[in-house]
Short mmCIF file of C-alpha atoms in Angstrom, two decimals:
data_model
loop_
_atom_site.label_atom_id
_atom_site.label_comp_id
_atom_site.label_asym_id
_atom_site.label_seq_id
_atom_site.Cartn_x
_atom_site.Cartn_y
_atom_site.Cartn_z
CA MET A 223 0.00 0.00 0.00
CA ASP A 224 1.24 3.48 -0.90
CA PHE A 225 0.72 6.48 1.38
CA THR A 226 1.26 10.10 0.33
CA ILE A 227 1.09 12.72 3.09
CA LEU A 228 0.81 16.40 2.17
CA THR A 229 2.20 18.38 5.09
CA LEU A 230 4.13 21.46 6.20
CA PHE A 231 6.34 19.26 8.37
CA PRO A 232 7.62 16.25 6.35
CA ASP A 233 10.35 15.50 8.92
CA PHE A 234 7.66 15.01 11.57
CA ILE A 235 5.96 12.41 9.36
CA ASN A 236 9.18 10.64 8.38
CA GLN A 237 10.29 10.29 12.00
CA GLY A 238 6.95 8.73 12.91
CA ILE A 239 6.66 6.13 10.17
CA HIS A 240 10.19 4.82 9.66
CA THR A 241 10.36 3.09 13.03
CA SER A 242 9.08 -0.12 14.62
CA ILE A 243 6.53 -2.21 12.69
CA LEU A 244 5.82 0.38 9.99
CA GLY A 245 9.52 0.81 9.28
CA LYS A 246 9.99 -2.95 8.94
CA ALA A 247 6.99 -3.14 6.61
CA CYS A 248 8.61 -0.46 4.44
CA ASP A 249 11.82 -2.45 4.29
CA LYS A 250 9.85 -5.50 3.12
CA GLY A 251 8.10 -3.48 0.41
CA LEU A 252 4.65 -3.96 1.97
CA LEU A 253 4.18 -0.23 2.58
CA SER A 254 5.59 2.93 1.05
CA PHE A 255 5.40 6.47 2.41
CA LYS A 256 6.01 9.81 0.73
CA ALA A 257 5.87 12.98 2.82
CA VAL A 258 5.37 15.97 0.52
CA ASP A 259 6.27 19.47 1.73
CA ILE A 260 3.38 21.73 0.73
CA ARG A 261 5.56 24.79 1.34
CA SER A 262 7.81 23.84 -1.60
CA TYR A 263 4.85 24.50 -3.91
CA SER A 264 4.36 28.07 -2.72
CA THR A 265 4.72 30.83 -5.35
CA ASP A 266 5.46 33.42 -2.66
CA LYS A 267 9.07 34.65 -2.54
CA ASN A 268 9.16 33.86 1.20
CA ASN A 269 7.46 30.45 0.69
CA ARG A 270 4.38 31.53 2.62
CA VAL A 271 1.38 29.23 2.32
CA ASP A 272 -1.08 31.09 4.58
CA ASP A 273 -3.08 34.29 4.49
CA TYR A 274 -5.85 36.15 6.34
CA THR A 275 -9.40 34.81 6.15
CA TYR A 276 -12.09 36.67 4.23
CA GLY A 277 -14.73 38.01 6.60
CA GLY A 278 -12.24 38.54 9.38
CA GLY A 279 -11.56 36.41 12.42
CA ALA A 280 -8.57 35.21 14.38
CA GLY A 281 -5.77 33.23 12.83
CA MET A 282 -4.50 32.45 9.34
CA LEU A 283 -5.70 30.00 6.71
CA MET A 284 -3.70 27.77 4.36
CA GLN A 285 -4.09 28.87 0.74
CA ALA A 286 -5.65 26.66 -1.91
CA GLN A 287 -3.02 26.83 -4.67
CA PRO A 288 0.02 25.34 -2.86
CA VAL A 289 -2.09 22.44 -1.60
CA PHE A 290 -3.57 21.85 -5.04
CA ASP A 291 -0.21 22.01 -6.80
CA ALA A 292 1.34 19.59 -4.29
CA TYR A 293 -1.57 17.22 -4.84
CA MET A 294 -1.46 17.37 -8.65
CA ALA A 295 2.31 16.87 -8.75
CA ASN A 296 2.39 13.88 -6.43
CA CYS A 297 -1.02 12.20 -6.29
CA VAL A 298 -2.50 12.32 -9.79
CA HIS A 299 -1.15 9.74 -12.22
CA GLU A 300 -2.15 9.38 -15.85
CA GLY A 301 -4.25 6.30 -16.50
CA LYS A 302 -4.99 5.73 -12.81
CA LYS A 303 -8.15 6.52 -10.88
CA LYS A 304 -8.18 9.35 -8.36
CA PRO A 305 -6.89 8.06 -5.02
CA ARG A 306 -8.88 8.19 -1.80
CA THR A 307 -7.84 11.56 -0.36
CA ILE A 308 -8.35 12.10 3.35
CA TYR A 309 -8.46 15.45 5.12
CA VAL A 310 -7.94 15.09 8.85
CA THR A 311 -10.25 17.53 10.63
CA PRO A 312 -12.36 17.75 13.81
CA GLN A 313 -15.31 18.30 11.46
CA GLY A 314 -14.90 14.84 9.92
CA ARG A 315 -16.59 11.51 10.66
CA PRO A 316 -15.22 9.70 13.71
CA PHE A 317 -12.44 7.35 12.60
CA THR A 318 -13.24 3.77 13.63
CA GLN A 319 -11.89 0.24 13.21
CA THR A 320 -14.53 -0.34 10.55
CA ILE A 321 -13.21 2.61 8.54
CA ALA A 322 -9.63 1.35 9.03
CA ASN A 323 -10.71 -2.03 7.62
CA GLU A 324 -12.33 -0.36 4.63
CA LEU A 325 -9.33 1.83 3.85
CA SER A 326 -6.88 -1.07 4.20
CA ARG A 327 -8.11 -2.55 0.91
CA GLU A 328 -7.07 0.53 -1.07
CA ASP A 329 -3.85 0.43 -3.09
CA GLU A 330 -3.11 4.11 -2.44
CA LEU A 331 -4.17 6.70 0.15
CA VAL A 332 -3.48 10.42 0.36
CA PHE A 333 -3.58 12.37 3.63
CA ILE A 334 -3.76 16.17 3.80
CA CYS A 335 -2.57 17.75 7.05
CA GLY A 336 -3.90 21.21 7.79
CA HIS A 337 -2.48 23.92 10.06
CA TYR A 338 -3.45 27.33 11.44
CA GLU A 339 -7.25 27.70 11.07
CA GLY A 340 -7.36 25.01 8.40
CA ILE A 341 -7.33 25.04 4.58
CA ASP A 342 -9.25 27.08 2.00
CA GLN A 343 -12.55 25.28 1.47
CA ARG A 344 -12.32 25.47 -2.31
CA VAL A 345 -9.35 23.12 -2.62
CA LEU A 346 -10.90 20.73 -0.11
CA ASP A 347 -14.03 20.56 -2.25
CA GLU A 348 -11.86 19.95 -5.31
CA ILE A 349 -9.64 17.08 -4.17
CA VAL A 350 -10.83 15.57 -0.86
CA THR A 351 -12.90 12.36 -0.90
CA ASP A 352 -13.09 11.64 2.86
CA ARG A 353 -12.95 13.68 6.06
CA TYR A 354 -12.12 11.93 9.34
CA SER A 355 -11.53 12.95 12.95
CA ILE A 356 -9.76 11.05 15.74
CA GLY A 357 -11.67 12.85 18.50
CA ASP A 358 -13.56 15.89 19.66
CA TYR A 359 -10.58 18.10 20.38
CA VAL A 360 -8.26 20.45 18.49
CA LEU A 361 -4.56 19.84 17.82
CA THR A 362 -1.87 22.13 16.44
CA GLY A 363 -1.87 20.32 13.10
CA GLY A 364 -3.04 17.31 11.16
CA GLU A 365 0.16 15.27 11.35
CA LEU A 366 -0.59 13.41 14.57
CA PRO A 367 -4.14 12.39 13.52
CA ALA A 368 -2.77 11.31 10.12
CA LEU A 369 -0.14 9.12 11.78
CA VAL A 370 -2.77 7.56 14.06
CA MET A 371 -4.95 6.65 11.09
CA ILE A 372 -2.01 5.43 9.02
CA ASP A 373 -0.89 3.14 11.84
CA ALA A 374 -4.40 1.70 12.29
CA ILE A 375 -4.76 1.08 8.54
CA SER A 376 -1.24 -0.24 7.93
CA ARG A 377 -1.45 -2.99 10.53
CA LEU A 378 -4.39 -4.48 8.59
CA VAL A 379 -2.37 -4.80 5.37
CA PRO A 380 -1.41 -8.49 4.90
CA GLY A 381 2.07 -9.28 6.16
CA VAL A 382 2.60 -6.09 8.15
CA LEU A 383 1.98 -7.67 11.55
CA GLY A 384 3.72 -10.93 10.66
CA ASN A 385 0.71 -12.79 12.10
CA ASP A 386 -2.39 -11.54 10.28
CA VAL A 387 -4.70 -13.41 12.63
CA SER A 388 -3.80 -11.01 15.45
CA ALA A 389 -5.37 -8.15 13.51
CA ASP A 390 -8.71 -9.91 13.77
CA ILE A 391 -8.74 -10.79 17.48
CA GLU A 392 -7.67 -7.58 19.15
CA SER A 393 -9.65 -4.62 20.46
CA PHE A 394 -13.05 -3.90 18.86
CA HIS A 395 -13.35 -7.33 17.24
CA GLY A 396 -16.99 -8.30 17.70
CA ASN A 397 -17.68 -4.95 19.43
CA LEU A 398 -15.88 -6.02 22.60
CA LEU A 399 -12.75 -4.45 24.03
CA GLU A 400 -9.76 -6.69 24.54
CA TYR A 401 -9.47 -8.63 27.80
CA PRO A 402 -6.59 -7.89 30.28
CA GLN A 403 -3.36 -9.81 29.65
CA TYR A 404 -0.40 -10.83 31.84
CA THR A 405 3.17 -12.10 31.56
CA ARG A 406 5.95 -13.17 33.96
CA PRO A 407 6.46 -13.03 36.89
CA GLU A 408 3.35 -14.69 38.31
CA CYS A 409 3.33 -12.29 41.23
CA TRP A 410 4.33 -8.62 40.95
CA MET A 411 3.93 -6.08 43.77
CA ASP A 412 1.64 -8.57 45.58
CA LYS A 413 -0.61 -8.75 42.48
CA LYS A 414 -1.03 -12.29 41.13
CA VAL A 415 -1.88 -13.48 37.65
CA PRO A 416 -5.48 -14.83 37.66
CA GLU A 417 -5.45 -18.53 38.54
CA VAL A 418 -7.47 -19.55 35.48
CA LEU A 419 -4.65 -18.40 33.17
CA LEU A 420 -2.11 -20.55 35.00
CA LYS A 421 -4.10 -23.78 34.72
CA GLY A 422 -3.87 -23.87 30.93
CA ASN A 423 -7.41 -25.13 30.26
CA PRO A 424 -8.23 -23.53 26.85
CA LYS A 425 -12.01 -23.54 27.33
CA GLU A 426 -11.79 -21.99 30.78
CA VAL A 427 -9.31 -19.36 29.53
CA GLU A 428 -11.56 -18.50 26.59
CA ALA A 429 -14.61 -18.17 28.89
CA TRP A 430 -12.66 -15.97 31.34
CA ARG A 431 -11.43 -13.72 28.56
CA LEU A 432 -14.92 -13.31 27.14
CA ASP A 433 -16.32 -12.43 30.57
CA LYS A 434 -13.58 -9.86 31.15
CA SER A 435 -14.09 -8.35 27.70
CA LYS A 436 -17.81 -8.02 28.33
CA GLU A 437 -17.26 -6.60 31.80
CA LEU A 438 -14.74 -4.00 30.56
CA THR A 439 -16.79 -3.00 27.51
CA LYS A 440 -19.99 -2.61 29.50
CA ARG A 441 -18.19 -0.38 32.02
CA VAL A 442 -16.15 1.93 29.78
CA ARG A 443 -17.85 1.69 26.35
CA PRO A 444 -21.57 1.08 26.84
CA ASP A 445 -22.14 2.14 23.22
CA LEU A 446 -20.01 -0.77 21.99
CA TYR A 447 -21.63 -3.16 24.45
CA GLU A 448 -25.04 -2.24 23.06
CA LYS A 449 -23.81 -3.22 19.57
CA TYR A 450 -22.48 -6.48 20.99
CA GLU A 451 -25.84 -7.34 22.53
CA LEU A 452 -27.60 -6.49 19.28
CA SER A 453 -25.31 -8.84 17.37
CA LEU A 454 -26.10 -11.65 19.82
CA ARG A 455 -29.84 -11.18 19.31
CA VAL A 456 -29.43 -11.14 15.53
CA ILE A 457 -27.27 -14.29 15.66
CA GLU A 458 -29.95 -16.01 17.74
CA GLU A 459 -32.60 -15.25 15.11
CA LEU A 460 -30.42 -16.20 12.14
CA SER A 461 -29.34 -19.45 13.81
CA LYS A 462 -32.87 -20.80 13.41
CA ASP A 463 -31.82 -21.60 9.80
CA LYS A 464 -28.02 -21.83 9.88
CA LYS A 465 -27.67 -23.43 6.46
CA SER A 466 -29.46 -20.64 4.66
CA ASN A 467 -28.10 -17.81 6.80
CA VAL A 468 -24.49 -18.99 7.16
CA HIS A 469 -23.08 -16.01 5.19
CA LEU A 470 -24.85 -13.58 7.52
CA LEU A 471 -23.86 -15.45 10.66
CA GLU A 472 -20.20 -15.77 9.68
CA ALA A 473 -19.90 -12.09 8.76
CA ILE A 474 -21.03 -11.13 12.27
CA LYS A 475 -19.07 -13.81 14.12
CA ARG A 476 -15.83 -13.18 12.23
CA GLY A 477 -16.07 -9.45 12.77
CA THR A 478 -15.81 -8.77 9.02
CA GLY A 479 -19.32 -7.32 8.88
CA GLU A 480 -21.18 -4.75 10.93
CA ILE A 481 -24.93 -4.52 11.41
CA ILE A 482 -26.10 -1.19 9.98
CA SER A 483 -29.86 -1.86 10.18
CA VAL A 484 -32.33 -4.44 11.49
CA ASP A 485 -35.31 -3.16 9.47
CA PRO A 486 -34.39 -4.55 7.02
CA LEU A 487 -31.40 -6.51 8.31
CA MET A 488 -28.35 -5.04 6.56
CA ILE A 489 -24.77 -6.18 7.27
CA TYR A 490 -21.92 -4.22 5.69
CA ILE A 491 -18.53 -5.73 4.89
CA PRO A 492 -16.32 -2.63 4.52
CA GLN A 493 -13.28 -4.42 3.11
CA ALA A 494 -15.30 -5.46 0.07
CA GLY A 495 -18.01 -2.81 -0.16
CA ILE A 496 -20.58 -5.63 0.10
CA VAL A 497 -23.96 -5.32 1.82
CA PHE A 498 -26.07 -8.32 2.86
CA ILE A 499 -29.79 -7.52 2.87
CA ASN A 500 -32.30 -9.81 4.57
CA GLU A 501 -35.77 -9.58 6.03
CA GLY A 502 -36.05 -7.64 9.28
CA ILE A 503 -34.81 -9.38 12.41
CA CYS A 504 -37.00 -9.12 15.48
CA VAL A 505 -34.77 -7.98 18.34
CA ASP A 506 -37.61 -7.07 20.68
CA LYS A 507 -41.16 -8.30 21.11
CA ASN A 508 -42.82 -5.02 20.13
CA GLN A 509 -40.96 -4.58 16.86
CA SER A 510 -42.86 -4.25 13.60
CA PHE A 511 -41.31 -4.05 10.14
CA GLU A 512 -41.81 -1.74 7.20
CA SER A 513 -42.06 -3.16 3.69
CA ILE A 514 -38.85 -3.32 1.68
CA ASN A 515 -38.40 -0.35 -0.62
CA PRO A 516 -35.42 0.87 -2.69
CA GLU A 517 -35.37 4.37 -1.23
CA LYS A 518 -34.99 3.08 2.31
CA ILE A 519 -32.19 0.75 1.18
CA PHE A 520 -30.39 3.67 -0.46
CA SER A 521 -30.79 5.87 2.62
CA LEU A 522 -28.98 3.25 4.73
CA LEU A 523 -26.13 2.45 2.34
CA PRO A 524 -22.54 3.30 3.30
CA GLU A 525 -20.84 5.53 0.75
CA LYS A 526 -18.53 2.86 -0.66
CA ALA A 527 -21.10 0.05 -0.91
CA GLY A 528 -21.72 -1.25 -4.41
CA ILE A 529 -22.30 -5.02 -4.29
CA PHE A 530 -25.23 -6.78 -2.61
CA ILE A 531 -26.66 -10.15 -1.75
CA SER A 532 -30.28 -10.50 -0.69
CA THR A 533 -32.99 -13.12 -0.64
CA ARG A 534 -34.54 -13.62 -4.05
CA GLU A 535 -37.83 -12.23 -2.69
CA ILE A 536 -36.17 -8.93 -1.78
CA PHE A 537 -34.42 -8.65 -5.14
CA ASP A 538 -37.74 -9.19 -6.93
CA ILE A 539 -38.79 -5.90 -5.33
CA LEU A 540 -35.49 -4.04 -5.74
CA GLU A 541 -34.89 -4.99 -9.39
CA LYS A 542 -37.74 -2.65 -10.38
CA ASP A 543 -35.34 0.17 -9.53
CA GLU A 544 -33.11 0.87 -12.54
CA ARG A 545 -30.09 1.60 -10.36
CA PHE A 546 -29.61 -2.12 -9.60
CA GLU A 547 -28.32 -4.80 -11.95
CA PHE A 548 -28.53 -8.60 -11.58
CA TYR A 549 -25.42 -10.81 -11.23
CA CYS A 550 -26.49 -14.34 -10.28
CA ASP A 551 -28.66 -16.53 -8.04
CA VAL A 552 -27.00 -18.84 -5.48
CA LYS A 553 -27.67 -21.26 -2.65
CA ASN A 554 -25.46 -21.71 0.40
CA ALA A 555 -23.63 -25.01 0.87
CA VAL A 556 -22.34 -25.46 4.42
CA TYR A 557 -20.19 -28.01 6.24
CA THR A 558 -21.83 -28.41 9.63
CA GLU A 559 -19.53 -31.04 11.14
CA LYS A 560 -16.51 -30.38 13.36
CA VAL A 561 -14.48 -33.33 12.04
CA HIS A 562 -11.60 -32.52 9.67
CA LYS A 563 -11.87 -33.90 6.14
CA LYS A 564 -9.40 -36.39 4.65
CA ILE A 565 -7.03 -35.24 1.90
CA LYS A 566 -5.29 -37.65 -0.50
CA ASN A 567 -3.01 -35.23 -2.38
CA LYS A 568 -1.47 -33.03 0.31
CA ASN A 569 0.79 -31.11 -2.06
CA ILE A 570 -1.19 -27.92 -1.53
CA LYS A 571 0.39 -24.54 -0.86
CA GLN A 572 -0.45 -20.85 -0.73
CA LEU A 573 0.01 -19.18 -4.11
CA ASP A 574 2.06 -16.01 -4.52
CA LYS A 575 1.93 -13.12 -7.01
CA SER A 576 3.66 -15.13 -9.73
CA TYR A 577 0.42 -17.11 -10.20
CA ILE A 578 -1.97 -14.14 -10.51
CA GLU A 579 -2.05 -14.13 -14.32
CA ILE A 580 -2.83 -17.84 -14.73
CA ILE A 581 -5.50 -17.70 -12.02
CA ALA A 582 -7.15 -14.67 -13.63
CA GLU A 583 -7.14 -16.40 -17.03
CA ASN A 584 -9.07 -19.38 -15.69
CA TYR A 585 -11.30 -17.87 -13.01
CA GLY A 586 -14.26 -16.48 -14.91
CA HIS A 587 -16.08 -14.48 -12.24
CA GLY A 588 -13.64 -11.73 -11.31
CA GLU A 589 -11.31 -9.15 -12.78
CA ASN A 590 -7.53 -9.42 -12.55
CA GLY A 591 -7.51 -6.81 -9.77
CA TYR A 592 -9.84 -8.92 -7.65
CA VAL A 593 -7.72 -12.04 -8.14
CA ALA A 594 -4.56 -10.08 -7.30
CA LYS A 595 -6.02 -8.83 -4.03
CA ARG A 596 -7.15 -12.30 -2.97
CA VAL A 597 -3.67 -13.66 -3.70
CA GLU A 598 -2.00 -10.76 -1.87
CA ARG A 599 -4.26 -11.44 1.11
CA GLY A 600 -3.00 -15.03 1.20
CA GLN A 601 -6.43 -16.43 0.39
CA VAL A 602 -5.67 -18.52 -2.72
CA TYR A 603 -4.13 -22.03 -2.63
CA GLY A 604 -2.95 -24.35 -5.39
CA ILE A 605 -2.67 -28.13 -5.67
CA PHE A 606 0.36 -29.56 -7.47
CA VAL A 607 0.99 -32.77 -9.38
CA GLU A 608 4.66 -33.49 -10.10
CA ASP A 609 5.47 -29.87 -9.21
CA LYS A 610 2.98 -28.50 -11.75
CA LEU A 611 -0.03 -26.41 -10.75
CA ALA A 612 -3.07 -28.61 -11.29
CA GLY A 613 -5.78 -26.39 -9.83
CA PHE A 614 -6.58 -23.69 -7.32
CA ILE A 615 -9.16 -22.56 -4.77
CA GLY A 616 -9.67 -19.52 -2.54
CA THR A 617 -11.93 -17.65 -0.20
CA HIS A 618 -13.86 -14.52 -1.10
CA TYR A 619 -14.03 -11.28 0.86
CA GLU A 620 -17.29 -12.26 2.55
CA GLY A 621 -15.82 -15.57 3.74
CA SER A 622 -17.21 -18.12 1.30
CA ILE A 623 -15.00 -20.81 -0.22
CA GLY A 624 -14.84 -20.47 -3.99
CA MET A 625 -12.68 -19.82 -7.05
CA LEU A 626 -12.32 -23.61 -7.46
CA PHE A 627 -10.75 -24.59 -10.78
CA ILE A 628 -8.97 -27.76 -11.96
CA PHE A 629 -7.05 -27.69 -15.23
CA PRO A 630 -8.61 -30.07 -17.81
CA GLU A 631 -5.71 -32.54 -17.90
CA TYR A 632 -6.00 -33.11 -14.13
CA ARG A 633 -9.75 -33.61 -13.84
CA ARG A 634 -11.40 -36.81 -12.54
CA MET A 635 -8.48 -37.34 -10.15
CA GLY A 636 -10.27 -36.14 -7.01
CA LEU A 637 -8.16 -32.96 -6.85
CA GLY A 638 -11.21 -30.68 -6.58
CA THR A 639 -12.37 -32.59 -3.53
CA ASP A 640 -8.88 -32.42 -2.00
CA LEU A 641 -8.74 -28.66 -2.51
CA GLU A 642 -12.18 -28.15 -1.04
CA ASN A 643 -11.37 -30.38 1.94
CA PHE A 644 -8.15 -28.45 2.51
CA MET A 645 -10.10 -25.18 2.69
CA ILE A 646 -12.76 -26.72 4.92
CA ASN A 647 -10.06 -27.88 7.36
CA ARG A 648 -8.43 -24.44 7.24
CA GLU A 649 -11.73 -22.75 8.06
CA LEU A 650 -12.38 -25.18 10.93
CA GLU A 651 -8.94 -24.44 12.38
CA MET A 652 -9.81 -20.74 12.44
CA GLY A 653 -13.07 -21.44 14.25
CA HIS A 654 -15.27 -20.70 11.23
CA MET A 655 -18.21 -22.58 9.78
CA PRO A 656 -17.03 -23.53 6.25
CA PHE A 657 -19.42 -22.59 3.47
CA GLY A 658 -19.61 -21.84 -0.22
CA GLN A 659 -22.21 -20.34 -2.52
CA ILE A 660 -23.25 -22.33 -5.56
CA ILE A 661 -24.62 -20.65 -8.68
CA MET A 662 -28.05 -22.10 -9.40
CA ASP A 663 -27.29 -23.55 -12.84
CA ASN A 664 -24.02 -25.21 -11.76
CA ASP A 665 -25.26 -28.79 -11.48
CA ALA A 666 -21.75 -30.23 -11.31
CA SER A 667 -20.91 -28.12 -8.26
CA PHE A 668 -24.15 -29.04 -6.51
CA ALA A 669 -23.32 -32.70 -7.08
CA LEU A 670 -19.78 -32.22 -5.74
CA GLN A 671 -20.98 -30.48 -2.58
CA SER A 672 -23.61 -33.11 -1.88
CA LYS A 673 -21.12 -35.95 -2.42
CA ASN A 674 -18.61 -34.21 -0.16
CA GLY A 675 -21.02 -33.91 2.76
CA LEU A 676 -22.00 -30.24 2.48
CA TYR A 677 -25.62 -29.37 3.10
CA LEU A 678 -27.67 -26.94 1.03
CA GLY A 679 -29.75 -24.14 2.45
CA GLN A 680 -33.32 -23.95 1.19
CA ARG A 681 -33.37 -20.29 0.25
CA VAL A 682 -32.23 -18.72 -2.99
CA PHE A 683 -30.06 -15.59 -2.69
CA THR A 684 -29.27 -13.06 -5.39
CA TRP A 685 -26.01 -11.22 -6.01
CA PHE A 686 -26.51 -7.84 -7.65
CA GLY A 687 -24.86 -4.45 -7.86
CA LEU A 688 -25.18 -0.76 -8.56
CA LYS A 689 -24.87 0.24 -12.18
CA ASN A 690 -21.85 2.39 -13.07
CA LYS A 691 -19.96 1.36 -9.93
#
């Protein structure tokens, strides 16, 4: 991921990012940072970039032209789309973990750091795509907030932490704050490590940690705890038909999706811009639901959402709106057992960037950019016969197993089953319920899933999108 930071103090930025984990990620080529000195684009003989505000008032304001020139010279590239450009300001939306997740899937981000009384509104309107705040207070400049956001985003880029799983299980995962943790010695200043952590019983440790997370969240962040309780009630309702609702359940449980509405039920996956839409979920006895209508759906949509999956019944209503376009109908196939599957050919390994082109050539439901991002995220695996790639499989943003392809010369050898079983076992090891989504006219895939012990949900779901997005 590439970061460009427009600032009056590039040394401040460089000192903050070329240390510790971010510095190591730069050395590995996972991240790149460019601090651009706005002052060097001033046309004033004294390199001034500020002036008095029209209408009077205290303080000075950064001028539009130096900011614009710095942006055009460093952030606009011929043949490439305009990058997400973030202005850090107390007037922006509160920056959250959900936003960090969303931004971490971008290839390039630009941060603009203001000073004095801010920046001329006209250049902000011209180049800024997002405005975020790290809190309801005022700082001397935008560098510190920019560094905070950059750190939160960078740690979610694959490979930066070294152990990508840790990014999913820390604070704010599942709307609960992280439990307290301890290390040696067992007793320090007459304070002992809780006995349950010393016994080493995994189930008891997990239960203790959950209790402590709930206790802490309820005490210091009641707003988060309310979201946690809502998710539990939604999970309870959806669990009445796990096979059909597995994609909804897993999005909530894995922390990849957030509930943005219960009437209708809408779960947003920020890393993919995907929204799941379902019938309303009753979270209290007195709740009544409105009928589904496109305008209400649009009023609830996050800005970057563009892909959807809903029940077929909902899409039958929404497709009357010309802004939506149909992709495909699917059913969920889910592995409900806890037992690991057997694999005959175990020569399966994670595929790297050198395989992107051949995967994109043979996977017919995604652009090269999508394939590249799944590979970069470490979510695509290949099976080999005599050191030659015989097929591949992966997981999609929303968590489903898919992208299965076996090259013609290696078919009818059971390699597809081996690949699928490998991914099922991998999902089980991560505590997930393995599932895939089968396109309705793919009879061969339905037969494979049934033979392999996966169970089909009864409901038909529709993938669709926004036109021109």
